[in-house]
Tab-separated table of C-alpha atoms and ligand atoms in Angstrom:
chain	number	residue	atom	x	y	z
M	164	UNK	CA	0.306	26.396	6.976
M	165	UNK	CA	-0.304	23.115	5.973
M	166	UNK	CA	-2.811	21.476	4.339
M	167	UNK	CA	-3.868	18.004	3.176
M	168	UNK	CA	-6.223	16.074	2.111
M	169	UNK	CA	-7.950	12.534	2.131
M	170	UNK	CA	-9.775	11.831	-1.456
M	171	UNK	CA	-11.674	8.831	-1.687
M	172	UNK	CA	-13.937	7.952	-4.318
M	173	UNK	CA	-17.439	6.786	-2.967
M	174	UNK	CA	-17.598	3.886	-5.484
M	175	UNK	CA	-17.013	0.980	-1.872
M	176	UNK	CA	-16.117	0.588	1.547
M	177	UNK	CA	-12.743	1.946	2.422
M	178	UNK	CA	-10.044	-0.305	3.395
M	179	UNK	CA	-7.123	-1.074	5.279
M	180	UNK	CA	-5.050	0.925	2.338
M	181	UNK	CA	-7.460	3.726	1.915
M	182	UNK	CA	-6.277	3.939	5.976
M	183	UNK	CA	-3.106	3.739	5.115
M	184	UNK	CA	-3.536	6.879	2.989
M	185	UNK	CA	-5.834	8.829	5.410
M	186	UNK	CA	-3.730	8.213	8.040
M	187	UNK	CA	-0.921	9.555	6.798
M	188	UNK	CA	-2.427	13.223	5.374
M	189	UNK	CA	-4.039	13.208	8.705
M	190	UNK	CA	-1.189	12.892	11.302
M	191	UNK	CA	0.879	15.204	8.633
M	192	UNK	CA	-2.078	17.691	8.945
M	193	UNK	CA	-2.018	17.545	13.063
M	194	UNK	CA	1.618	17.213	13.436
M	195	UNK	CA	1.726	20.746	12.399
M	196	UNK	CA	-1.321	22.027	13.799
M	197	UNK	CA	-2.724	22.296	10.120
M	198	UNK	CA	-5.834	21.454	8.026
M	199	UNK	CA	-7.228	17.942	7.324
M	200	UNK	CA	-9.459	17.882	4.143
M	201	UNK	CA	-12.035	14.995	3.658
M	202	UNK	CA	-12.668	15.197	-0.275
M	203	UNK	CA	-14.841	12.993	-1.945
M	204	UNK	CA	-13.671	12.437	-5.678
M	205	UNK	CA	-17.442	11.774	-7.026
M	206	UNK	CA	-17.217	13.341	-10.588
M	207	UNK	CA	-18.556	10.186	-11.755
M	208	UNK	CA	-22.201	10.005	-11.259
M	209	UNK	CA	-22.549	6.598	-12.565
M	210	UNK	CA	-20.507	5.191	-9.817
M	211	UNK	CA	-20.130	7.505	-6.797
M	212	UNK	CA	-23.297	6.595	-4.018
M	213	UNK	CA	-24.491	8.402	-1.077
M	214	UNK	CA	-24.260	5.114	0.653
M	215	UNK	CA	-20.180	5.227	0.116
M	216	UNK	CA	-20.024	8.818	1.119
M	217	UNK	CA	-21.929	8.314	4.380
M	218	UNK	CA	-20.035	5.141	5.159
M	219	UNK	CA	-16.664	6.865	4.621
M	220	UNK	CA	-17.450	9.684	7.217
M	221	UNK	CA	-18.756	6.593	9.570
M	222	UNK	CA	-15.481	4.560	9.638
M	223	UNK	CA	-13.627	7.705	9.444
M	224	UNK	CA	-15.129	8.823	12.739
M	225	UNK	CA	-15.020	5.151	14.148
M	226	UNK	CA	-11.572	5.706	14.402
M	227	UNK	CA	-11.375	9.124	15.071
M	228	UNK	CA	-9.916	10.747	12.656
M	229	UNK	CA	-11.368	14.046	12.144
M	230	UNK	CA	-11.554	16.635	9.527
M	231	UNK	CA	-11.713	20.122	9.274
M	232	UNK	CA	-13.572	20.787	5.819
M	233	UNK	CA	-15.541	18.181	3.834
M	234	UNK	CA	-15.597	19.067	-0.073
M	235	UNK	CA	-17.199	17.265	-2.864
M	236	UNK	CA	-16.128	17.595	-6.654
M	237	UNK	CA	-19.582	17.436	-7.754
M	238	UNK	CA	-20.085	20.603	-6.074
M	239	UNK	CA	-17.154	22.110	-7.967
M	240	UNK	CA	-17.707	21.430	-11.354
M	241	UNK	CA	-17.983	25.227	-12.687
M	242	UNK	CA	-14.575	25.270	-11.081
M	243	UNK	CA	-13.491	22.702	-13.288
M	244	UNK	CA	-14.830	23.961	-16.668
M	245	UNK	CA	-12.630	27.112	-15.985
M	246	UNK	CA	-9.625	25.112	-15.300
M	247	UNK	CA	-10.356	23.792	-18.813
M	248	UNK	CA	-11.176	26.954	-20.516
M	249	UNK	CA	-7.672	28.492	-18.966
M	250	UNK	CA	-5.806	25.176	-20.143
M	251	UNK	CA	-7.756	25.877	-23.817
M	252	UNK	CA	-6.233	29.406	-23.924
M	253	UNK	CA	-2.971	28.252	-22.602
M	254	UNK	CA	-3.071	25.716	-25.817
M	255	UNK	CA	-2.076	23.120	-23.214
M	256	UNK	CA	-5.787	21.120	-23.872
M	257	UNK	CA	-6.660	19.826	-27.019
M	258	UNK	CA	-9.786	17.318	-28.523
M	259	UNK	CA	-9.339	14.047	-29.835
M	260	UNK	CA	-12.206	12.017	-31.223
M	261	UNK	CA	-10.286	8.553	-31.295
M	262	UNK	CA	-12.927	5.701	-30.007
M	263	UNK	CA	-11.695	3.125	-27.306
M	264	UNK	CA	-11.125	0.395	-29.670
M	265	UNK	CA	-9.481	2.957	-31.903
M	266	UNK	CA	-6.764	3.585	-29.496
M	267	UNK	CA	-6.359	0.350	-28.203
M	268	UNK	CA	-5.860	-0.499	-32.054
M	269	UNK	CA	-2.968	1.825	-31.875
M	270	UNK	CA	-1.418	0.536	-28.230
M	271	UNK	CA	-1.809	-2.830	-29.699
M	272	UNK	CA	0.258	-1.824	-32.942
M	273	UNK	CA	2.896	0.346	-30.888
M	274	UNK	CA	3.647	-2.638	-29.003
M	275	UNK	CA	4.130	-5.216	-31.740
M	276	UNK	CA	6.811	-2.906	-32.993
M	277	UNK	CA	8.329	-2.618	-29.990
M	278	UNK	CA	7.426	0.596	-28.972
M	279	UNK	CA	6.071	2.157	-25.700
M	280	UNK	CA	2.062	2.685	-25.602
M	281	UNK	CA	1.999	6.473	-25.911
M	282	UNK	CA	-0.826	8.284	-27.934
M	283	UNK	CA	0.647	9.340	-30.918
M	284	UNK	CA	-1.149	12.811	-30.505
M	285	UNK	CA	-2.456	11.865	-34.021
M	286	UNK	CA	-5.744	14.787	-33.271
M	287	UNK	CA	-3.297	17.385	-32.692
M	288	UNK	CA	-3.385	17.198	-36.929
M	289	UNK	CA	-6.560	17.330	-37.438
M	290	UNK	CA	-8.130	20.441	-38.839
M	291	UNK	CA	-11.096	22.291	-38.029
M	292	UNK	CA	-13.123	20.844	-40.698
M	293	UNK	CA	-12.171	17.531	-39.957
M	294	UNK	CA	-12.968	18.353	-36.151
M	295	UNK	CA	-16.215	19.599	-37.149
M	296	UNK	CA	-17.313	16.468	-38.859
M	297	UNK	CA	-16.106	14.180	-36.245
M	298	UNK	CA	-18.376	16.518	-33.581
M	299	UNK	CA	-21.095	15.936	-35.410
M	300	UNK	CA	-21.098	11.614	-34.678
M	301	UNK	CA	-19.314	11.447	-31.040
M	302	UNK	CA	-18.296	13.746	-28.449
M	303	UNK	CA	-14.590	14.969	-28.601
M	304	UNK	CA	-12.645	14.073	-25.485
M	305	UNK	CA	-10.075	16.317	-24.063
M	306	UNK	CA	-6.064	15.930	-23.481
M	307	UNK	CA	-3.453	17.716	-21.541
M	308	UNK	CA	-0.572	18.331	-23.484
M	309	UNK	CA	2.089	17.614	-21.984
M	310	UNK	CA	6.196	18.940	-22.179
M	311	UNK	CA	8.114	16.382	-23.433
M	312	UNK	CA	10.346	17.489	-21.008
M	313	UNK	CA	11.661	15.542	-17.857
M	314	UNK	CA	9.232	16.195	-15.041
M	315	UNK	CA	11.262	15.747	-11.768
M	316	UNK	CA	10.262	16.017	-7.908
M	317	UNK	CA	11.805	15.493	-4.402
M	318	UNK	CA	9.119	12.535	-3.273
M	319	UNK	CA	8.815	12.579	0.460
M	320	UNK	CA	9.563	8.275	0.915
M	321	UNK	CA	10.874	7.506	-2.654
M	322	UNK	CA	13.731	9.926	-2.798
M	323	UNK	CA	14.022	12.233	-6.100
M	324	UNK	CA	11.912	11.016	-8.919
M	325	UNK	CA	12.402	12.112	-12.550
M	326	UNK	CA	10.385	10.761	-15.372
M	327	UNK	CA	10.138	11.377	-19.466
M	328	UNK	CA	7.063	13.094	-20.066
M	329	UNK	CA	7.438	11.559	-23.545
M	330	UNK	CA	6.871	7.954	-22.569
M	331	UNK	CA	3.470	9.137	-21.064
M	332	UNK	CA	0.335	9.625	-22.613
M	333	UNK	CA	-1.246	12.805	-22.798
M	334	UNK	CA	-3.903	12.729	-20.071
M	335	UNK	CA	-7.752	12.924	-20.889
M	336	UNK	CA	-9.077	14.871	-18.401
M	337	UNK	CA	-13.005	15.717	-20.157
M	338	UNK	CA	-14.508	12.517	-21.321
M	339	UNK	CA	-16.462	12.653	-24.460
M	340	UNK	CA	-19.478	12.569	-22.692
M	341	UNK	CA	-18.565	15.992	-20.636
M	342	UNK	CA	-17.428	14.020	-17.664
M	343	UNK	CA	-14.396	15.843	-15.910
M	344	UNK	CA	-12.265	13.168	-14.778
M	345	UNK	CA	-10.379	13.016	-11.513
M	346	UNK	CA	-7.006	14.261	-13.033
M	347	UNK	CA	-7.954	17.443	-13.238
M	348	UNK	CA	-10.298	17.856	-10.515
M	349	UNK	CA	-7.504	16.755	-8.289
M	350	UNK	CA	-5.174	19.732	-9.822
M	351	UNK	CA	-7.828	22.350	-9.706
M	352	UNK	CA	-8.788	20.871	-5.790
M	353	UNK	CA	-5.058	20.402	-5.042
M	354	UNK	CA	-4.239	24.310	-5.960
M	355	UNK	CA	-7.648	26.132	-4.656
M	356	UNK	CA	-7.847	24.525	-1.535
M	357	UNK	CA	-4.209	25.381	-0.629
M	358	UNK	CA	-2.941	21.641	-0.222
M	359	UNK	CA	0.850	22.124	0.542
M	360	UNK	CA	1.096	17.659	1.079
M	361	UNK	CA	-0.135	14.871	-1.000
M	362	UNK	CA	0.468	11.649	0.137
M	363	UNK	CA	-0.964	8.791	-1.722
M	364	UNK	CA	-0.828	5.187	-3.334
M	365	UNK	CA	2.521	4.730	-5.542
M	366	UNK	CA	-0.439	3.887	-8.008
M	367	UNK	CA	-0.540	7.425	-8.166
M	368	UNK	CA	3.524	8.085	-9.264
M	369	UNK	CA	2.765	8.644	-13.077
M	370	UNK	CA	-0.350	10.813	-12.298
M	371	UNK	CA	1.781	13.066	-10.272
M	372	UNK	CA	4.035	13.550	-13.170
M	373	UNK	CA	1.332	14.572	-15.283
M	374	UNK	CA	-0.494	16.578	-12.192
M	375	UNK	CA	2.648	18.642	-11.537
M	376	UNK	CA	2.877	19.990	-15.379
M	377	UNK	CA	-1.141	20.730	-15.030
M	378	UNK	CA	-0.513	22.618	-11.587
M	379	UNK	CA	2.126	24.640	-13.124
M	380	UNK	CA	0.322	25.029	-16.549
M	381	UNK	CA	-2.679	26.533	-14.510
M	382	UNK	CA	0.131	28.690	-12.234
M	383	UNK	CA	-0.641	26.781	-9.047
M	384	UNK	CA	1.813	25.852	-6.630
M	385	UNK	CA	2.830	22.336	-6.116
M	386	UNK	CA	2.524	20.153	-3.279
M	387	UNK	CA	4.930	17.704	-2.073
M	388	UNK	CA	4.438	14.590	-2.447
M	389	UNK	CA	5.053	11.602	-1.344
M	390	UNK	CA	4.073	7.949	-2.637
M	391	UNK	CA	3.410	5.100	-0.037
M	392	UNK	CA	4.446	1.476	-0.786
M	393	UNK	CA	1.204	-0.356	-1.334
M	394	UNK	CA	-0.637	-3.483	0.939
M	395	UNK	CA	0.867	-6.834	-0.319
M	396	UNK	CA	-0.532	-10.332	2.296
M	397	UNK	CA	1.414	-12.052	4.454
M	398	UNK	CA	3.390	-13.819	1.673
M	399	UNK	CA	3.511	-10.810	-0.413
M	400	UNK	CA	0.987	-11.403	-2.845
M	401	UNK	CA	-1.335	-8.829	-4.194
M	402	UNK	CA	-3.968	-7.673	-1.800
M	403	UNK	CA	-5.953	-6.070	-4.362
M	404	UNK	CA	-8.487	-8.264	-4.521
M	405	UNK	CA	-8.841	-9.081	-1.295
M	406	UNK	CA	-9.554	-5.623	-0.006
M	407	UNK	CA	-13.105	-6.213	-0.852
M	408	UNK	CA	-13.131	-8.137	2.587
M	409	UNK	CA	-10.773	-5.869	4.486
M	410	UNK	CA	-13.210	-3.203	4.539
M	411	UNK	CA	-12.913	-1.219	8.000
M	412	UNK	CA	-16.476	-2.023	8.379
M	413	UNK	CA	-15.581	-5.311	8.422
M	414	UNK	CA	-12.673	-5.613	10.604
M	415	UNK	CA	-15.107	-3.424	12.981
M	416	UNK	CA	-17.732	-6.291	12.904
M	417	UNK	CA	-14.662	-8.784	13.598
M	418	UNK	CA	-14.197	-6.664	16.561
M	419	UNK	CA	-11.071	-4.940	15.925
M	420	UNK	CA	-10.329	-1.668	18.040
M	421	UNK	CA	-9.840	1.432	16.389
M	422	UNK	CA	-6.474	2.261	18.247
M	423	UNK	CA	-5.020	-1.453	17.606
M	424	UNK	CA	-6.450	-0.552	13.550
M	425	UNK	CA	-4.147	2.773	13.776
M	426	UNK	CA	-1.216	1.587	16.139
M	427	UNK	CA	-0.051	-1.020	13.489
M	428	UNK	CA	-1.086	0.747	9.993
M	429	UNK	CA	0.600	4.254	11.580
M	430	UNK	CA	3.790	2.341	11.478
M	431	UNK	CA	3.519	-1.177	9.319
M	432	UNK	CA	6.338	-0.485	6.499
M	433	UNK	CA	8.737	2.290	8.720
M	434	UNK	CA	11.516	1.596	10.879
M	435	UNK	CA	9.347	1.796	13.611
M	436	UNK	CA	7.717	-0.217	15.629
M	437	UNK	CA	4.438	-1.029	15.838
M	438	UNK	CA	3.414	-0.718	19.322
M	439	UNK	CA	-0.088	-0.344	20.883
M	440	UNK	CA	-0.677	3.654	21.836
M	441	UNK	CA	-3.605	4.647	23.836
M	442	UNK	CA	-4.602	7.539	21.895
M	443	UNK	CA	-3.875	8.705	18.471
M	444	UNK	CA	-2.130	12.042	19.929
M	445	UNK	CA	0.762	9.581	20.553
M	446	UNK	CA	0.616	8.259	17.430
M	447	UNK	CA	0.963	11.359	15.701
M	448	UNK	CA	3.955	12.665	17.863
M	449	UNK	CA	6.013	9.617	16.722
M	450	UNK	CA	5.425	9.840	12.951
M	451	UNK	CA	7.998	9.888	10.919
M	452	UNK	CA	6.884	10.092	6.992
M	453	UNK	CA	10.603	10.022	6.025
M	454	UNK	CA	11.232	6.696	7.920
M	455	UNK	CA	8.621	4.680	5.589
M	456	UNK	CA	10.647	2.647	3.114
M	457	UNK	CA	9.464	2.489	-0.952
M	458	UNK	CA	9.068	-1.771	-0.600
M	459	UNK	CA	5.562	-3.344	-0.555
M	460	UNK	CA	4.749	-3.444	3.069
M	461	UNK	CA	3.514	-6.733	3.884
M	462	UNK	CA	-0.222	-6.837	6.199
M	463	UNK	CA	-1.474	-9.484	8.069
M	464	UNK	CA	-4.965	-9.229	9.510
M	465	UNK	CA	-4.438	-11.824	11.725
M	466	UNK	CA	-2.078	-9.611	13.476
M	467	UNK	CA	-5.324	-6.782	14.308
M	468	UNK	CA	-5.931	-9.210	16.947
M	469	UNK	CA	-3.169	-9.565	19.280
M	470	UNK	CA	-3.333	-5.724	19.159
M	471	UNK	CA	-7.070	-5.661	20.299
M	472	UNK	CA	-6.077	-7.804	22.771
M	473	UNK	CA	-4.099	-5.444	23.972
M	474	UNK	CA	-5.842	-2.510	23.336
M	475	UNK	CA	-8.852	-4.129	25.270
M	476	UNK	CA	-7.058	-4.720	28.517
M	477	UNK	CA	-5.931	-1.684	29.655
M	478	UNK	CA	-9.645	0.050	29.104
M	479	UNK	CA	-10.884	1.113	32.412
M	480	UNK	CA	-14.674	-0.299	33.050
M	481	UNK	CA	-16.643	2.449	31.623
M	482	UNK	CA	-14.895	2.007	28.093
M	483	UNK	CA	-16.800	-1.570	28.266
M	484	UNK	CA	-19.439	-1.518	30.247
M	485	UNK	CA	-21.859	-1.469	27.769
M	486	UNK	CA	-20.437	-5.104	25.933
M	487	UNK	CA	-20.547	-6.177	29.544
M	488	UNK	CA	-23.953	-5.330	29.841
M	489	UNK	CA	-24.531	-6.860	26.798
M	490	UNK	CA	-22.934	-10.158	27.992
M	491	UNK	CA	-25.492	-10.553	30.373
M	492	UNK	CA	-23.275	-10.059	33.844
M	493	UNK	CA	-25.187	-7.925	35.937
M	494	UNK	CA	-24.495	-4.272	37.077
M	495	UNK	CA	-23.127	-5.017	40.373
M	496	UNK	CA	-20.661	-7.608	39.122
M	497	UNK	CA	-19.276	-5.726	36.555
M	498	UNK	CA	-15.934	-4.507	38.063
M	499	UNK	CA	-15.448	-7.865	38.921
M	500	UNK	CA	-15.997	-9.727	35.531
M	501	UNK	CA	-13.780	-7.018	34.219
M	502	UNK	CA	-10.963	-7.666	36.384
M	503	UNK	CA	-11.000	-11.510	35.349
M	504	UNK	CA	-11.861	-11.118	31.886
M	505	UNK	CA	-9.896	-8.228	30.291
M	506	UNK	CA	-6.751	-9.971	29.947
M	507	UNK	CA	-8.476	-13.233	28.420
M	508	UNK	CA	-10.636	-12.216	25.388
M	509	UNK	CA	-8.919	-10.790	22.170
M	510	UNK	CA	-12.515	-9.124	21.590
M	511	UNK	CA	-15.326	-7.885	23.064
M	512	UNK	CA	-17.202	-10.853	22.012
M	513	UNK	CA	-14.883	-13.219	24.007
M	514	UNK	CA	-16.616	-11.632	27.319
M	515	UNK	CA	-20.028	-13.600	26.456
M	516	UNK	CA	-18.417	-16.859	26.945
M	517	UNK	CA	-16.234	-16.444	30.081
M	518	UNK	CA	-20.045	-15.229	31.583
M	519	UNK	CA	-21.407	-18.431	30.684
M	520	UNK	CA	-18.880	-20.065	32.242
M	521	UNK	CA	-19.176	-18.271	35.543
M	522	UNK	CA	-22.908	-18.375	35.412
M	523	UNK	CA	-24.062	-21.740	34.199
M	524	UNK	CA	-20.912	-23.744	35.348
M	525	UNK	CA	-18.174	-24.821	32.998
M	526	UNK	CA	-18.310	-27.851	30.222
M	527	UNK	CA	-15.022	-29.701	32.395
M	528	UNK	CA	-11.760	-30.394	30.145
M	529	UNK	CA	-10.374	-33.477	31.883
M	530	UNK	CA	-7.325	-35.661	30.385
M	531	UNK	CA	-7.768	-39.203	31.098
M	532	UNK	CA	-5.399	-39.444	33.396
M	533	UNK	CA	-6.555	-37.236	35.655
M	534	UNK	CA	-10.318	-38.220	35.200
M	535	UNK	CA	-10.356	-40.057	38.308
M	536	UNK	CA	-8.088	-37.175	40.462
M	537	UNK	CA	-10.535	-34.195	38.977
M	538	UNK	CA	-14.017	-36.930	40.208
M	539	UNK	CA	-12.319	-36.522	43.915
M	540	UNK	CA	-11.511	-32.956	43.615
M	541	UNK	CA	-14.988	-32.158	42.398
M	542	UNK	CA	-16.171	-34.279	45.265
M	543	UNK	CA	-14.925	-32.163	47.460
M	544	UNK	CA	-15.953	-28.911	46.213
M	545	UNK	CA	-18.852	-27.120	48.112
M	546	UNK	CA	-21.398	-25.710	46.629
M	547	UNK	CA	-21.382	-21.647	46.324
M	548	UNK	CA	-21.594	-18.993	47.363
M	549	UNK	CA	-17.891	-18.665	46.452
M	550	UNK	CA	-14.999	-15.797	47.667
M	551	UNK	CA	-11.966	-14.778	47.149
M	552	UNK	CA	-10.952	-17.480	49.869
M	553	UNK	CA	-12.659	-20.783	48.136
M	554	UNK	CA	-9.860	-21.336	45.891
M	555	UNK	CA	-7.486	-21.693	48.063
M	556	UNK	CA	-9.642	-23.880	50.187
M	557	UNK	CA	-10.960	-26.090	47.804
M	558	UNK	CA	-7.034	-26.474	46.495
M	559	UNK	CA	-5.791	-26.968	49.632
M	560	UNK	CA	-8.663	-30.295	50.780
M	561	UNK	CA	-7.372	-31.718	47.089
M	562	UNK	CA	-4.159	-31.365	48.176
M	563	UNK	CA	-4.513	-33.559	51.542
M	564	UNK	CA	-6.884	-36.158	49.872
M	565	UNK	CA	-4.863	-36.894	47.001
M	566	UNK	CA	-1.323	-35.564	47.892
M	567	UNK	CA	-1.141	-34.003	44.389
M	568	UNK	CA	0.679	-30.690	44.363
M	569	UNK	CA	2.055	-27.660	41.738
M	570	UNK	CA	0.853	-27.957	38.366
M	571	UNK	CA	-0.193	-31.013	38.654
M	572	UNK	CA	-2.839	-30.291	41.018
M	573	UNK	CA	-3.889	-26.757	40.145
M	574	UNK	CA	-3.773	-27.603	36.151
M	575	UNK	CA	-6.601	-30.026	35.974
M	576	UNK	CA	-8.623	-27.827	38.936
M	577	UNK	CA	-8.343	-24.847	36.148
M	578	UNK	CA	-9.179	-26.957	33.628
M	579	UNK	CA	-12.285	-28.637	35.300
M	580	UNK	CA	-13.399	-25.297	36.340
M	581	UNK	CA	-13.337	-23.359	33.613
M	582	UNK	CA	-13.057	-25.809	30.559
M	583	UNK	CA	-10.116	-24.219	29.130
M	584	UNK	CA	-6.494	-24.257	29.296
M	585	UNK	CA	-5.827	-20.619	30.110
M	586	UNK	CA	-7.518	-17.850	31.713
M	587	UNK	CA	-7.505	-15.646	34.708
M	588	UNK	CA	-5.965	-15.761	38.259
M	589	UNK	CA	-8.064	-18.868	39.500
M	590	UNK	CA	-8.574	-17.162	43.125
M	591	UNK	CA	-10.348	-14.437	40.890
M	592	UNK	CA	-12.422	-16.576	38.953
M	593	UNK	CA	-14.000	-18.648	41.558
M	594	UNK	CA	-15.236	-15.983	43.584
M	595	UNK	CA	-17.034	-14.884	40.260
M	596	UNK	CA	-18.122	-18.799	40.021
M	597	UNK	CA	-22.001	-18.356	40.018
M	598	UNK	CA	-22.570	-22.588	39.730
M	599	UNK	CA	-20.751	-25.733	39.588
M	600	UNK	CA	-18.880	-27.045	36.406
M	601	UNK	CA	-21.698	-29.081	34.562
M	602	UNK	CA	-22.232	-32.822	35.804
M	603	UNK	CA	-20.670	-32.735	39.203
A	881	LIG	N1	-9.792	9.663	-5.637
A	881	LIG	C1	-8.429	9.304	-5.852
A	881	LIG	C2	-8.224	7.866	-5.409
A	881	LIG	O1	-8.965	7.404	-4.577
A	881	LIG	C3	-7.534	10.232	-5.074
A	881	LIG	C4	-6.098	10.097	-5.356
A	881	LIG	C5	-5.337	11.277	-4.787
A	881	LIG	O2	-5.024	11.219	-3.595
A	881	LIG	O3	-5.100	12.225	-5.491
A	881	LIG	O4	-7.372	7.191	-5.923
């Protein structure tokens, strides 16, 4: 059966690569009719808020993507402490007393000779006397230590992996202050809760290494994993700091549709395309985790849009009634609006402005040249009620008075009519015309 797992911290907003990673341990999960874990990684009080964790389960259900079980490591910290005291009596964990600016003394030294950055498991000499006296001014934090053995694992998009354990650091997973830190929490989580697929950040790649020789130190079974290529912009450049701003919440503001959100980041980076899918069932029947390539996948928010577009016209009326409601076109025009405005807005806020248009008349965009052709046409134009017949009407008296014809007639009508270059089936539109185009 399988089993994964989404684990955000609630320290922010999630992003467009926290998506990344929840979409992919959720379409695994439902691909094979198994279990989709939400588990929030709040072992640090200091930073983890309520605000986050409510937030996360909002954008999370925004786009539909539900879970089975919610957990929360703050709930599971007895769990942890026995994880510890097994590693203790395993004499895989061991304390160390070294301060921060201690150690980065050491890193700093390591590297002027030339040499890799790895604790020098100097503690591992102390003895207990010394330990003892070093209790009794700071709180001893605790390592995993590791086999300086090769730690190797088939990774599910960047091949087989196989890294020294001896060019890593033993990892502290109990701060001095008593705080269990996410390595371990993750292990302990990872092996209780029956996860059988990890799929994360390549952030992660090193952490793995260290996670599998905890999983099998505390005889749990390990997961496969799999590392996904991290966000880079349009011109590859790091999107890290930038993802303050691509929070879901705010690319839901922006008016971005969940299913044009999860059409492109459900394939951006595979072989695939990204095409627009009507429901996320479709979605997960074409994903391939094995067709996701290890290079920095390039994202463009810019291209959320065309996608909404998309998304947007082929709702049915009901999907949008409510933002046409909101647009101020009443009830009994509604199908009608729809029809000319769904393939002309990229969002739901676009539908606002074509009402004001057909309402209060349009502001008319008239080149200079044809000033004095669109002063006769508007000269002939009656005044409403308008049908579906009035276009061709209207066109048709232009036509005989001024012996324009083709695009150069119907151009500048559109254009005088509606004040913009584009937009619906003019036949369509007028009948919706509720006034004249302003000053005629
Ligand atoms: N809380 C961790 C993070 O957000 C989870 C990483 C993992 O998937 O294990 O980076």
């Amino acid at each position: 059966m399988t089993t994964t797992r989404f684990a955000p911290s609630p320290t922010g907003y999630i992003h467009v690569g926290n998506l990344r990673t929840a979409l992919f341990n959720y379409m695994i999960a439902r691909k094979s009719g198994g279990t989709f874990i939400l588990r929030i990684d709040d072992t640090d009080p200091e930073r983890s808020k309520q605000i986050y964790v409510d937030a996360i389960q909002e954008d999370l259900e925004w786009l539909g993507l539900t879970w089975d079980r919610m957990e929360r490591q703050s709930e599971r910290l007895d769990r942890y402490a026995e994880a510890a005291d097994q590693l203790r009596a395993n004499g895989r964990f061991y304390e160390a007393f070294e301060t921060p600016t201690e150690l980065d003394l050491k890193r700093k030294k390591q590297l002027n000779m030339g040499k890799p950055p790895v604790y020098d498991r100097a503690a591992l000499a102390l003895s207990d006397d010394q330990k003892t006296a070093l209790r009794a001014e700071r709180g001893g934090h605790w390592r995993f230590l590791l086999n300086q053995s090769r730690i190797e694992w088939p990774d599910g998009i960047l091949g087989d992996i196989s890294i020294d354990a001896a060019s890593v650091s033993d990892p502290v997973l109990i701060r001095g202050d008593g705080q269990v830190l996410y390595t371990l929490a993750s292990v302990v989580d990872d092996t209780e809760m029956g996860v059988t697929h990890v799929v994360r950040g390549s952030d992660h790649v090193t952490n793995t290494a260290t996670q599998i020789q905890m999983i099998e130190a505390l005889g749990g079974t390990v997961p496969q994993f799999a590392h996904h290529s991290l966000l880079t912009g349009p011109q590859g450049e790091a999107l890290s700091k930038r993802l303050g701003v691509l929070a879901l919440r705010d690319l839901r503001e922006q008016g971005v549709e969940p299913m044009a959100l999860l059409s492109l980041m459900a394939r951006l980076g595979s072989s695939d395309p990204v095409e627009v899918r009507s429901d996320l069932q479709e979605l997960i029947d074409g994903f391939e985790l094995d067709h996701f390539g290890s290079a920095p996948t390039k994202f463009d928010e810019k291209d959320l849009f065309p996608l909404t577009a998309r998304v947007l016209s082929a709702k049915p009326l009901a999907a949008v009634a409510d933002h046409i409601k909101a647009a101020g076109v009443p009830d009994h025009l509604a199908e009608q609006f729809w029809t000319v405005a769904r393939e002309n807005i990229t969002t739901t806020a676009d539908l606002a402005g074509w009402w004001t248009v057909l309402s209060e008349g349009a502001e008319p965009l008239v080149a200079d040249e044809d000033a004095a052709f669109v002063a006769e046409a508007l000269a002939l134009l009656p005044d409403g009620p308008y049908d579906a017949g009035s276009w061709k009407a209207w066109t048709d008296a232009v036509k005989a008075a001024t012996g324009r014809k083709g695009k150069g007639l119907f151009m500048p009508l559109r254009k005088a009519l509606t004040g913009r270059e584009r937009g619906p089936e003019m036949a369509d539109f007028m009948a919706l015309m509720q006034a004249r185009p302003k000053a005629s």
